[in-house]
Amino acid sequence: MRQRDENPARFHTTCWGLVAEAAQGDREGQRKALGQLLTQYLPALRAHLIHGKGFQPDVADDLVQEFVLSKILQKDLIAQANQQLGKFRTFLLTALDRFLINRARDARAKKRCPDDGVQQEIAAQAECRQAGQEPSKAFARAWAHRVIRAGLDRMRLECEAAGRPDVWGLFECRVVGPILEGAPLPHYRQLVERFKLQSPRQAMNLFITAKRMYARCLRSVIAEYAGTEQEIQTELVDLWNVLAQG
Amino acid sequence: MEDQGSFGIAPWRLASMLDLEAEGKGLWQSDELGAVLQHQLAARWDAALGAPGAVSAGGFPEPAPQDAPIGSVADLLSHPHPPVEWLERLKEFAKDCHRNPDRTLPDEVTAVLYLLSIVVARIKCPRRISRLDDQSLRYSLDWALSQPWLDATSRKIFKEGLEACTAEIPRRMSAECG
């Protein structure tokens, strides 16, 4: 199985709680909160630049880094975020897009002088969006991927803590591996052998326990940035829609 | 070509990880149905059908002392004198599975178990434990016999059931005419 690069603790504080801490906390609190926020959102911003805007990965890395330095750190962007105005990730994405437009404008102004190439690419990419792809789709996909991974990590930890490696094991090899890792689907016979299942009823009960546990973990991850039950459901539907539409 | 999305995973595959409502339905693939049926037939009776002790607590008659004990569904079906109460319990289990939203067993497997219980009751007891008329039963047995994953023992039982249904038509016709 692929080595996971996500830390399940990343979602342990609510997103808006982190935003408030990053904007108004003491210096140490601000630093920590900002660190956690960036860890949560930067991969999705990077995905937006690469898959939504068509930048080369190294250029996307440079842009994200510059965005963090010039907008988030120097201009205190986080302090302007307002929960009443919508999702934090939409706020962040809008800020990134504006940043790109400004960069493109700068690049056009600099066309008279020699350029490093990156500026040219920014100008070109910002001016022509990729046909048929919503600019935020890659971002939402990356976010969905991250949320799913966090839910799975949480489930795995819960199973370990509860002494139920069978619940995680069955879910991992029958669902997670084939869907997320491209692993072959293990045959029912292999599951019976590996998990010493006494009957199909036990197999199904184990699977349903796993699925319910995963659903609860996934919802708890989303609950940390979507406040109410209705917002959690809306977020699930939004993420599902963006993925199901391909 | 399949869109592999941002992480080498097709978005629709990722979407399935957000589909939290679908429970057990569709979990097992068609090429696994035979293995699921075999497992169900071979499993200990209590593990396969319900809570431990459910059968004896229900006042079910035990098989005659000279007969082999019934430890599994397969034992029941191959038993020379299967207690009809056990077959009725198997039939009810299959019906419950079909009604259960969690789908303990695939529908195809519950259908086969249901048919096995009523055919064995009819041939060996001999009792009708279902209100299925012969025409419907023959239709169902034809369906079951057409399943490629069906095991040889169940296939043999269904063929005997089909013969029993067919043999009864002339008997009934002569009784009605006579």
mmCIF file of N, CA and C in Angstrom, chain B residues 16-130:
data_model
loop_
_atom_site.group_PDB
_atom_site.id
_atom_site.type_symbol
_atom_site.label_atom_id
_atom_site.label_comp_id
_atom_site.label_asym_id
_atom_site.label_seq_id
_atom_site.Cartn_x
_atom_site.Cartn_y
_atom_site.Cartn_z
ATOM 1 N N SER B 16 -17.262 7.312 -5.345
ATOM 2 C CA SER B 16 -17.856 6.166 -4.660
ATOM 3 C C SER B 16 -17.435 6.122 -3.191
ATOM 4 N N MET B 17 -16.335 6.772 -2.856
ATOM 5 C CA MET B 17 -15.915 6.821 -1.453
ATOM 6 C C MET B 17 -16.750 7.826 -0.661
ATOM 7 N N LEU B 18 -17.571 8.595 -1.372
ATOM 8 C CA LEU B 18 -18.460 9.540 -0.679
ATOM 9 C C LEU B 18 -19.890 9.034 -0.658
ATOM 10 N N ASP B 19 -20.114 7.885 -1.264
ATOM 11 C CA ASP B 19 -21.454 7.300 -1.290
ATOM 12 C C ASP B 19 -21.632 6.485 -0.017
ATOM 13 N N LEU B 20 -22.138 7.145 1.000
ATOM 14 C CA LEU B 20 -22.166 6.527 2.329
ATOM 15 C C LEU B 20 -23.451 5.769 2.590
ATOM 16 N N GLU B 21 -24.412 5.909 1.711
ATOM 17 C CA GLU B 21 -25.719 5.298 1.974
ATOM 18 C C GLU B 21 -25.756 3.831 1.552
ATOM 19 N N ALA B 22 -25.103 3.513 0.438
ATOM 20 C CA ALA B 22 -25.171 2.144 -0.071
ATOM 21 C C ALA B 22 -24.567 1.193 0.955
ATOM 22 N N GLU B 23 -25.362 0.287 1.467
ATOM 23 C CA GLU B 23 -24.847 -0.623 2.483
ATOM 24 C C GLU B 23 -24.286 -1.868 1.807
ATOM 25 N N GLY B 24 -24.864 -3.014 2.111
ATOM 26 C CA GLY B 24 -24.267 -4.233 1.577
ATOM 27 C C GLY B 24 -24.644 -4.541 0.135
ATOM 28 N N LYS B 25 -25.605 -3.795 -0.392
ATOM 29 C CA LYS B 25 -26.106 -4.136 -1.723
ATOM 30 C C LYS B 25 -24.988 -4.055 -2.776
ATOM 31 N N GLY B 26 -24.898 -5.115 -3.546
ATOM 32 C CA GLY B 26 -23.920 -5.100 -4.636
ATOM 33 C C GLY B 26 -22.493 -5.301 -4.190
ATOM 34 N N LEU B 27 -22.299 -5.721 -2.952
ATOM 35 C CA LEU B 27 -20.921 -5.887 -2.469
ATOM 36 C C LEU B 27 -20.221 -7.022 -3.202
ATOM 37 N N TRP B 28 -20.918 -8.153 -3.320
ATOM 38 C CA TRP B 28 -20.267 -9.306 -3.940
ATOM 39 C C TRP B 28 -20.512 -9.304 -5.448
ATOM 40 N N GLN B 29 -19.491 -9.666 -6.181
ATOM 41 C CA GLN B 29 -19.578 -9.678 -7.642
ATOM 42 C C GLN B 29 -20.219 -10.996 -8.103
ATOM 43 N N SER B 30 -20.642 -11.017 -9.375
ATOM 44 C CA SER B 30 -21.337 -12.216 -9.867
ATOM 45 C C SER B 30 -20.427 -13.454 -9.819
ATOM 46 N N ASP B 31 -19.129 -13.265 -10.004
ATOM 47 C CA ASP B 31 -18.246 -14.439 -9.976
ATOM 48 C C ASP B 31 -17.955 -14.923 -8.552
ATOM 49 N N GLU B 32 -18.535 -14.245 -7.563
ATOM 50 C CA GLU B 32 -18.327 -14.672 -6.176
ATOM 51 C C GLU B 32 -19.562 -15.366 -5.601
ATOM 52 N N LEU B 33 -20.652 -15.372 -6.357
ATOM 53 C CA LEU B 33 -21.913 -15.895 -5.820
ATOM 54 C C LEU B 33 -21.791 -17.371 -5.434
ATOM 55 N N GLY B 34 -21.097 -18.145 -6.263
ATOM 56 C CA GLY B 34 -20.921 -19.565 -5.972
ATOM 57 C C GLY B 34 -20.182 -19.764 -4.654
ATOM 58 N N ALA B 35 -19.145 -18.951 -4.437
ATOM 59 C CA ALA B 35 -18.363 -19.073 -3.196
ATOM 60 C C ALA B 35 -19.206 -18.663 -1.990
ATOM 61 N N VAL B 36 -20.032 -17.630 -2.166
ATOM 62 C CA VAL B 36 -20.891 -17.185 -1.060
ATOM 63 C C VAL B 36 -21.895 -18.288 -0.719
ATOM 64 N N LEU B 37 -22.501 -18.894 -1.753
ATOM 65 C CA LEU B 37 -23.468 -19.978 -1.509
ATOM 66 C C LEU B 37 -22.785 -21.157 -0.798
ATOM 67 N N GLN B 38 -21.614 -21.540 -1.280
ATOM 68 C CA GLN B 38 -20.896 -22.660 -0.666
ATOM 69 C C GLN B 38 -20.585 -22.382 0.794
ATOM 70 N N HIS B 39 -20.161 -21.150 1.049
ATOM 71 C CA HIS B 39 -19.829 -20.767 2.424
ATOM 72 C C HIS B 39 -21.077 -20.841 3.303
ATOM 73 N N GLN B 40 -22.192 -20.378 2.758
ATOM 74 C CA GLN B 40 -23.452 -20.383 3.512
ATOM 75 C C GLN B 40 -23.910 -21.826 3.798
ATOM 76 N N LEU B 41 -23.752 -22.692 2.813
ATOM 77 C CA LEU B 41 -24.175 -24.083 2.984
ATOM 78 C C LEU B 41 -23.290 -24.812 4.004
ATOM 79 N N ALA B 42 -21.996 -24.475 3.991
ATOM 80 C CA ALA B 42 -21.051 -25.201 4.846
ATOM 81 C C ALA B 42 -20.949 -24.632 6.251
ATOM 82 N N ALA B 43 -21.404 -23.390 6.437
ATOM 83 C CA ALA B 43 -21.246 -22.739 7.750
ATOM 84 C C ALA B 43 -22.058 -23.468 8.815
ATOM 85 N N ARG B 44 -21.584 -23.371 10.058
ATOM 86 C CA ARG B 44 -22.366 -23.943 11.159
ATOM 87 C C ARG B 44 -23.756 -23.329 11.141
ATOM 88 N N TRP B 45 -24.755 -24.133 11.456
ATOM 89 C CA TRP B 45 -26.147 -23.694 11.351
ATOM 90 C C TRP B 45 -26.368 -22.360 12.079
ATOM 91 N N ASP B 46 -25.912 -22.274 13.333
ATOM 92 C CA ASP B 46 -26.135 -21.060 14.114
ATOM 93 C C ASP B 46 -25.444 -19.856 13.487
ATOM 94 N N ALA B 47 -24.213 -20.061 13.028
ATOM 95 C CA ALA B 47 -23.475 -18.944 12.426
ATOM 96 C C ALA B 47 -24.132 -18.514 11.125
ATOM 97 N N ALA B 48 -24.684 -19.464 10.413
ATOM 98 C CA ALA B 48 -25.245 -19.152 9.099
ATOM 99 C C ALA B 48 -26.609 -18.488 9.188
ATOM 100 N N LEU B 49 -27.421 -18.944 10.153
ATOM 101 C CA LEU B 49 -28.814 -18.506 10.140
ATOM 102 C C LEU B 49 -29.216 -17.547 11.251
ATOM 103 N N GLY B 50 -28.532 -17.555 12.352
ATOM 104 C CA GLY B 50 -28.995 -16.676 13.410
ATOM 105 C C GLY B 50 -28.194 -16.806 14.671
ATOM 106 N N ALA B 51 -28.756 -16.245 15.728
ATOM 107 C CA ALA B 51 -28.048 -16.242 17.005
ATOM 108 C C ALA B 51 -27.822 -17.669 17.488
ATOM 109 N N PRO B 52 -26.702 -17.922 18.162
ATOM 110 C CA PRO B 52 -26.442 -19.259 18.679
ATOM 111 C C PRO B 52 -27.587 -19.733 19.578
ATOM 112 N N GLY B 53 -27.962 -20.956 19.428
ATOM 113 C CA GLY B 53 -29.013 -21.516 20.272
ATOM 114 C C GLY B 53 -30.413 -21.225 19.782
ATOM 115 N N ALA B 54 -30.546 -20.443 18.723
ATOM 116 C CA ALA B 54 -31.875 -20.045 18.262
ATOM 117 C C ALA B 54 -32.711 -21.258 17.865
ATOM 118 N N VAL B 55 -32.043 -22.245 17.304
ATOM 119 C CA VAL B 55 -32.786 -23.398 16.817
ATOM 120 C C VAL B 55 -33.313 -24.241 17.970
ATOM 121 N N SER B 56 -32.412 -24.614 18.908
ATOM 122 C CA SER B 56 -32.868 -25.471 19.999
ATOM 123 C C SER B 56 -33.839 -24.714 20.895
ATOM 124 N N ALA B 57 -33.589 -23.390 21.099
ATOM 125 C CA ALA B 57 -34.480 -22.615 21.959
ATOM 126 C C ALA B 57 -35.880 -22.529 21.357
ATOM 127 N N GLY B 58 -35.952 -22.641 20.054
ATOM 128 C CA GLY B 58 -37.254 -22.535 19.396
ATOM 129 C C GLY B 58 -38.056 -23.824 19.485
ATOM 130 N N GLY B 59 -37.528 -24.815 20.198
ATOM 131 C CA GLY B 59 -38.256 -26.062 20.359
ATOM 132 C C GLY B 59 -38.257 -26.902 19.099
ATOM 133 N N PHE B 60 -37.230 -26.744 18.283
ATOM 134 C CA PHE B 60 -37.157 -27.527 17.052
ATOM 135 C C PHE B 60 -36.875 -28.985 17.384
ATOM 136 N N PRO B 61 -37.517 -29.885 16.694
ATOM 137 C CA PRO B 61 -37.200 -31.293 16.943
ATOM 138 C C PRO B 61 -35.813 -31.637 16.411
ATOM 139 N N GLU B 62 -35.083 -32.413 17.172
ATOM 140 C CA GLU B 62 -33.782 -32.892 16.707
ATOM 141 C C GLU B 62 -34.018 -34.041 15.733
ATOM 142 N N PRO B 63 -33.061 -34.319 14.843
ATOM 143 C CA PRO B 63 -33.216 -35.475 13.965
ATOM 144 C C PRO B 63 -33.262 -36.760 14.796
ATOM 145 N N ALA B 64 -33.830 -37.799 14.233
ATOM 146 C CA ALA B 64 -33.921 -39.078 14.941
ATOM 147 C C ALA B 64 -32.521 -39.541 15.338
ATOM 148 N N PRO B 65 -32.390 -40.207 16.489
ATOM 149 C CA PRO B 65 -31.060 -40.587 17.002
ATOM 150 C C PRO B 65 -30.248 -41.404 16.008
ATOM 151 N N GLN B 66 -30.936 -42.245 15.221
ATOM 152 C CA GLN B 66 -30.176 -43.075 14.276
ATOM 153 C C GLN B 66 -29.665 -42.272 13.075
ATOM 154 N N ASP B 67 -30.218 -41.057 12.882
ATOM 155 C CA ASP B 67 -29.791 -40.236 11.746
ATOM 156 C C ASP B 67 -28.602 -39.355 12.121
ATOM 157 N N ALA B 68 -27.942 -38.891 11.073
ATOM 158 C CA ALA B 68 -26.786 -38.022 11.304
ATOM 159 C C ALA B 68 -27.260 -36.687 11.889
ATOM 160 N N PRO B 69 -26.440 -36.073 12.780
ATOM 161 C CA PRO B 69 -26.823 -34.764 13.313
ATOM 162 C C PRO B 69 -26.740 -33.690 12.223
ATOM 163 N N ILE B 70 -27.467 -32.606 12.437
ATOM 164 C CA ILE B 70 -27.452 -31.513 11.456
ATOM 165 C C ILE B 70 -26.589 -30.389 12.006
ATOM 166 N N GLY B 71 -25.442 -30.190 11.369
ATOM 167 C CA GLY B 71 -24.536 -29.136 11.829
ATOM 168 C C GLY B 71 -24.521 -27.931 10.916
ATOM 169 N N SER B 72 -25.014 -28.119 9.705
ATOM 170 C CA SER B 72 -24.941 -27.024 8.729
ATOM 171 C C SER B 72 -26.153 -27.100 7.809
ATOM 172 N N VAL B 73 -26.297 -26.083 6.976
ATOM 173 C CA VAL B 73 -27.395 -26.089 6.004
ATOM 174 C C VAL B 73 -27.201 -27.251 5.026
ATOM 175 N N ALA B 74 -25.943 -27.494 4.655
ATOM 176 C CA ALA B 74 -25.665 -28.606 3.730
ATOM 177 C C ALA B 74 -26.085 -29.926 4.355
ATOM 178 N N ASP B 75 -25.818 -30.089 5.675
ATOM 179 C CA ASP B 75 -26.249 -31.309 6.382
ATOM 180 C C ASP B 75 -27.762 -31.459 6.299
ATOM 181 N N LEU B 76 -28.461 -30.359 6.503
ATOM 182 C CA LEU B 76 -29.929 -30.402 6.483
ATOM 183 C C LEU B 76 -30.433 -30.843 5.110
ATOM 184 N N LEU B 77 -29.852 -30.246 4.066
ATOM 185 C CA LEU B 77 -30.354 -30.516 2.713
ATOM 186 C C LEU B 77 -30.048 -31.952 2.264
ATOM 187 N N SER B 78 -28.938 -32.498 2.777
ATOM 188 C CA SER B 78 -28.581 -33.858 2.350
ATOM 189 C C SER B 78 -29.111 -34.916 3.329
ATOM 190 N N HIS B 79 -29.771 -34.474 4.362
ATOM 191 C CA HIS B 79 -30.258 -35.394 5.397
ATOM 192 C C HIS B 79 -31.350 -36.308 4.818
ATOM 193 N N PRO B 80 -31.342 -37.617 5.190
ATOM 194 C CA PRO B 80 -32.378 -38.506 4.634
ATOM 195 C C PRO B 80 -33.776 -38.162 5.147
ATOM 196 N N HIS B 81 -33.854 -37.674 6.404
ATOM 197 C CA HIS B 81 -35.163 -37.315 6.973
ATOM 198 C C HIS B 81 -35.064 -35.925 7.609
ATOM 199 N N PRO B 82 -34.953 -34.894 6.810
ATOM 200 C CA PRO B 82 -34.771 -33.550 7.393
ATOM 201 C C PRO B 82 -36.044 -33.105 8.124
ATOM 202 N N PRO B 83 -35.921 -32.601 9.364
ATOM 203 C CA PRO B 83 -37.108 -32.094 10.056
ATOM 204 C C PRO B 83 -37.679 -30.892 9.295
ATOM 205 N N VAL B 84 -38.983 -30.944 9.046
ATOM 206 C CA VAL B 84 -39.579 -29.898 8.211
ATOM 207 C C VAL B 84 -39.461 -28.525 8.885
ATOM 208 N N GLU B 85 -39.434 -28.517 10.241
ATOM 209 C CA GLU B 85 -39.320 -27.229 10.949
ATOM 210 C C GLU B 85 -37.997 -26.531 10.605
ATOM 211 N N TRP B 86 -36.966 -27.335 10.439
ATOM 212 C CA TRP B 86 -35.656 -26.749 10.092
ATOM 213 C C TRP B 86 -35.701 -26.172 8.678
ATOM 214 N N LEU B 87 -36.392 -26.884 7.801
ATOM 215 C CA LEU B 87 -36.496 -26.384 6.418
ATOM 216 C C LEU B 87 -37.325 -25.092 6.380
ATOM 217 N N GLU B 88 -38.356 -25.061 7.216
ATOM 218 C CA GLU B 88 -39.159 -23.825 7.290
ATOM 219 C C GLU B 88 -38.323 -22.674 7.832
ATOM 220 N N ARG B 89 -37.476 -22.988 8.787
ATOM 221 C CA ARG B 89 -36.595 -21.951 9.345
ATOM 222 C C ARG B 89 -35.649 -21.425 8.257
ATOM 223 N N LEU B 90 -35.138 -22.330 7.461
ATOM 224 C CA LEU B 90 -34.253 -21.929 6.362
ATOM 225 C C LEU B 90 -35.006 -21.048 5.366
ATOM 226 N N LYS B 91 -36.226 -21.436 5.070
ATOM 227 C CA LYS B 91 -37.045 -20.650 4.132
ATOM 228 C C LYS B 91 -37.278 -19.233 4.691
ATOM 229 N N GLU B 92 -37.625 -19.151 5.980
ATOM 230 C CA GLU B 92 -37.877 -17.842 6.599
ATOM 231 C C GLU B 92 -36.601 -16.998 6.625
ATOM 232 N N PHE B 93 -35.481 -17.664 6.878
ATOM 233 C CA PHE B 93 -34.196 -16.951 6.867
ATOM 234 C C PHE B 93 -33.957 -16.317 5.488
ATOM 235 N N ALA B 94 -34.207 -17.097 4.446
ATOM 236 C CA ALA B 94 -34.005 -16.577 3.084
ATOM 237 C C ALA B 94 -34.933 -15.388 2.823
ATOM 238 N N LYS B 95 -36.173 -15.498 3.295
ATOM 239 C CA LYS B 95 -37.110 -14.387 3.094
ATOM 240 C C LYS B 95 -36.660 -13.147 3.864
ATOM 241 N N ASP B 96 -36.213 -13.369 5.107
ATOM 242 C CA ASP B 96 -35.736 -12.227 5.916
ATOM 243 C C ASP B 96 -34.549 -11.538 5.259
ATOM 244 N N CYS B 97 -33.639 -12.349 4.739
ATOM 245 C CA CYS B 97 -32.461 -11.775 4.064
ATOM 246 C C CYS B 97 -32.898 -10.899 2.892
ATOM 247 N N HIS B 98 -33.876 -11.372 2.177
ATOM 248 C CA HIS B 98 -34.333 -10.628 1.004
ATOM 249 C C HIS B 98 -34.949 -9.289 1.414
ATOM 250 N N ARG B 99 -35.630 -9.309 2.577
ATOM 251 C CA ARG B 99 -36.300 -8.081 3.040
ATOM 252 C C ARG B 99 -35.327 -7.132 3.738
ATOM 253 N N ASN B 100 -34.226 -7.679 4.257
ATOM 254 C CA ASN B 100 -33.295 -6.883 5.061
ATOM 255 C C ASN B 100 -32.585 -5.849 4.197
ATOM 256 N N PRO B 101 -32.676 -4.565 4.569
ATOM 257 C CA PRO B 101 -31.999 -3.540 3.753
ATOM 258 C C PRO B 101 -30.484 -3.707 3.749
ATOM 259 N N ASP B 102 -29.942 -4.348 4.767
ATOM 260 C CA ASP B 102 -28.486 -4.538 4.808
ATOM 261 C C ASP B 102 -28.038 -5.678 3.897
ATOM 262 N N ARG B 103 -29.024 -6.446 3.383
ATOM 263 C CA ARG B 103 -28.712 -7.503 2.419
ATOM 264 C C ARG B 103 -27.580 -8.416 2.919
ATOM 265 N N THR B 104 -27.913 -9.215 3.908
ATOM 266 C CA THR B 104 -26.918 -10.131 4.465
ATOM 267 C C THR B 104 -26.330 -11.035 3.390
ATOM 268 N N LEU B 105 -27.184 -11.445 2.469
ATOM 269 C CA LEU B 105 -26.727 -12.294 1.365
ATOM 270 C C LEU B 105 -27.179 -11.669 0.048
ATOM 271 N N PRO B 106 -26.466 -11.951 -1.021
ATOM 272 C CA PRO B 106 -26.936 -11.463 -2.330
ATOM 273 C C PRO B 106 -28.309 -12.063 -2.662
ATOM 274 N N ASP B 107 -29.116 -11.318 -3.356
ATOM 275 C CA ASP B 107 -30.474 -11.777 -3.688
ATOM 276 C C ASP B 107 -30.466 -13.129 -4.395
ATOM 277 N N GLU B 108 -29.507 -13.328 -5.279
ATOM 278 C CA GLU B 108 -29.460 -14.590 -6.028
ATOM 279 C C GLU B 108 -29.259 -15.770 -5.084
ATOM 280 N N VAL B 109 -28.403 -15.572 -4.079
ATOM 281 C CA VAL B 109 -28.119 -16.659 -3.134
ATOM 282 C C VAL B 109 -29.326 -16.922 -2.235
ATOM 283 N N THR B 110 -30.004 -15.853 -1.788
ATOM 284 C CA THR B 110 -31.193 -16.075 -0.949
ATOM 285 C C THR B 110 -32.274 -16.785 -1.756
ATOM 286 N N ALA B 111 -32.379 -16.481 -3.044
ATOM 287 C CA ALA B 111 -33.379 -17.154 -3.882
ATOM 288 C C ALA B 111 -33.078 -18.647 -3.970
ATOM 289 N N VAL B 112 -31.809 -18.981 -4.114
ATOM 290 C CA VAL B 112 -31.426 -20.401 -4.197
ATOM 291 C C VAL B 112 -31.704 -21.103 -2.865
ATOM 292 N N LEU B 113 -31.383 -20.460 -1.753
ATOM 293 C CA LEU B 113 -31.646 -21.074 -0.438
ATOM 294 C C LEU B 113 -33.147 -21.305 -0.240
ATOM 295 N N TYR B 114 -33.925 -20.306 -0.637
ATOM 296 C CA TYR B 114 -35.380 -20.405 -0.517
ATOM 297 C C TYR B 114 -35.888 -21.606 -1.315
ATOM 298 N N LEU B 115 -35.430 -21.708 -2.536
ATOM 299 C CA LEU B 115 -35.879 -22.813 -3.391
ATOM 300 C C LEU B 115 -35.402 -24.165 -2.859
ATOM 301 N N LEU B 116 -34.156 -24.196 -2.354
ATOM 302 C CA LEU B 116 -33.648 -25.461 -1.795
ATOM 303 C C LEU B 116 -34.534 -25.934 -0.648
ATOM 304 N N SER B 117 -34.931 -24.988 0.222
ATOM 305 C CA SER B 117 -35.734 -25.389 1.387
ATOM 306 C C SER B 117 -37.082 -25.958 0.943
ATOM 307 N N ILE B 118 -37.736 -25.315 -0.008
ATOM 308 C CA ILE B 118 -39.080 -25.798 -0.359
ATOM 309 C C ILE B 118 -39.023 -27.074 -1.216
ATOM 310 N N VAL B 119 -37.967 -27.207 -2.028
ATOM 311 C CA VAL B 119 -37.866 -28.423 -2.847
ATOM 312 C C VAL B 119 -37.527 -29.635 -1.974
ATOM 313 N N VAL B 120 -36.583 -29.456 -1.047
ATOM 314 C CA VAL B 120 -36.218 -30.580 -0.163
ATOM 315 C C VAL B 120 -37.419 -30.968 0.695
ATOM 316 N N ALA B 121 -38.158 -29.993 1.196
ATOM 317 C CA ALA B 121 -39.354 -30.305 2.001
ATOM 318 C C ALA B 121 -40.358 -31.102 1.163
ATOM 319 N N ARG B 122 -40.491 -30.701 -0.062
ATOM 320 C CA ARG B 122 -41.481 -31.363 -0.915
ATOM 321 C C ARG B 122 -41.060 -32.785 -1.278
ATOM 322 N N ILE B 123 -39.771 -32.985 -1.519
ATOM 323 C CA ILE B 123 -39.312 -34.304 -1.955
ATOM 324 C C ILE B 123 -39.149 -35.256 -0.767
ATOM 325 N N LYS B 124 -38.550 -34.744 0.322
ATOM 326 C CA LYS B 124 -38.171 -35.674 1.402
ATOM 327 C C LYS B 124 -39.182 -35.730 2.550
ATOM 328 N N CYS B 125 -39.970 -34.711 2.755
ATOM 329 C CA CYS B 125 -40.828 -34.737 3.965
ATOM 330 C C CYS B 125 -42.132 -35.525 3.801
ATOM 331 N N PRO B 126 -42.836 -35.614 2.794
ATOM 332 C CA PRO B 126 -42.970 -34.625 1.736
ATOM 333 C C PRO B 126 -44.068 -33.627 2.115
ATOM 334 N N ARG B 127 -43.685 -32.342 2.110
ATOM 335 C CA ARG B 127 -44.626 -31.302 2.530
ATOM 336 C C ARG B 127 -44.422 -30.068 1.669
ATOM 337 N N ARG B 128 -45.498 -29.362 1.443
ATOM 338 C CA ARG B 128 -45.372 -28.062 0.775
ATOM 339 C C ARG B 128 -45.230 -27.005 1.868
ATOM 340 N N ILE B 129 -44.121 -26.294 1.861
ATOM 341 C CA ILE B 129 -43.945 -25.244 2.881
ATOM 342 C C ILE B 129 -44.014 -23.858 2.239
ATOM 343 N N SER B 130 -44.441 -23.817 0.985
ATOM 344 C CA SER B 130 -44.555 -22.529 0.288
ATOM 345 C C SER B 130 -45.871 -22.496 -0.477
#
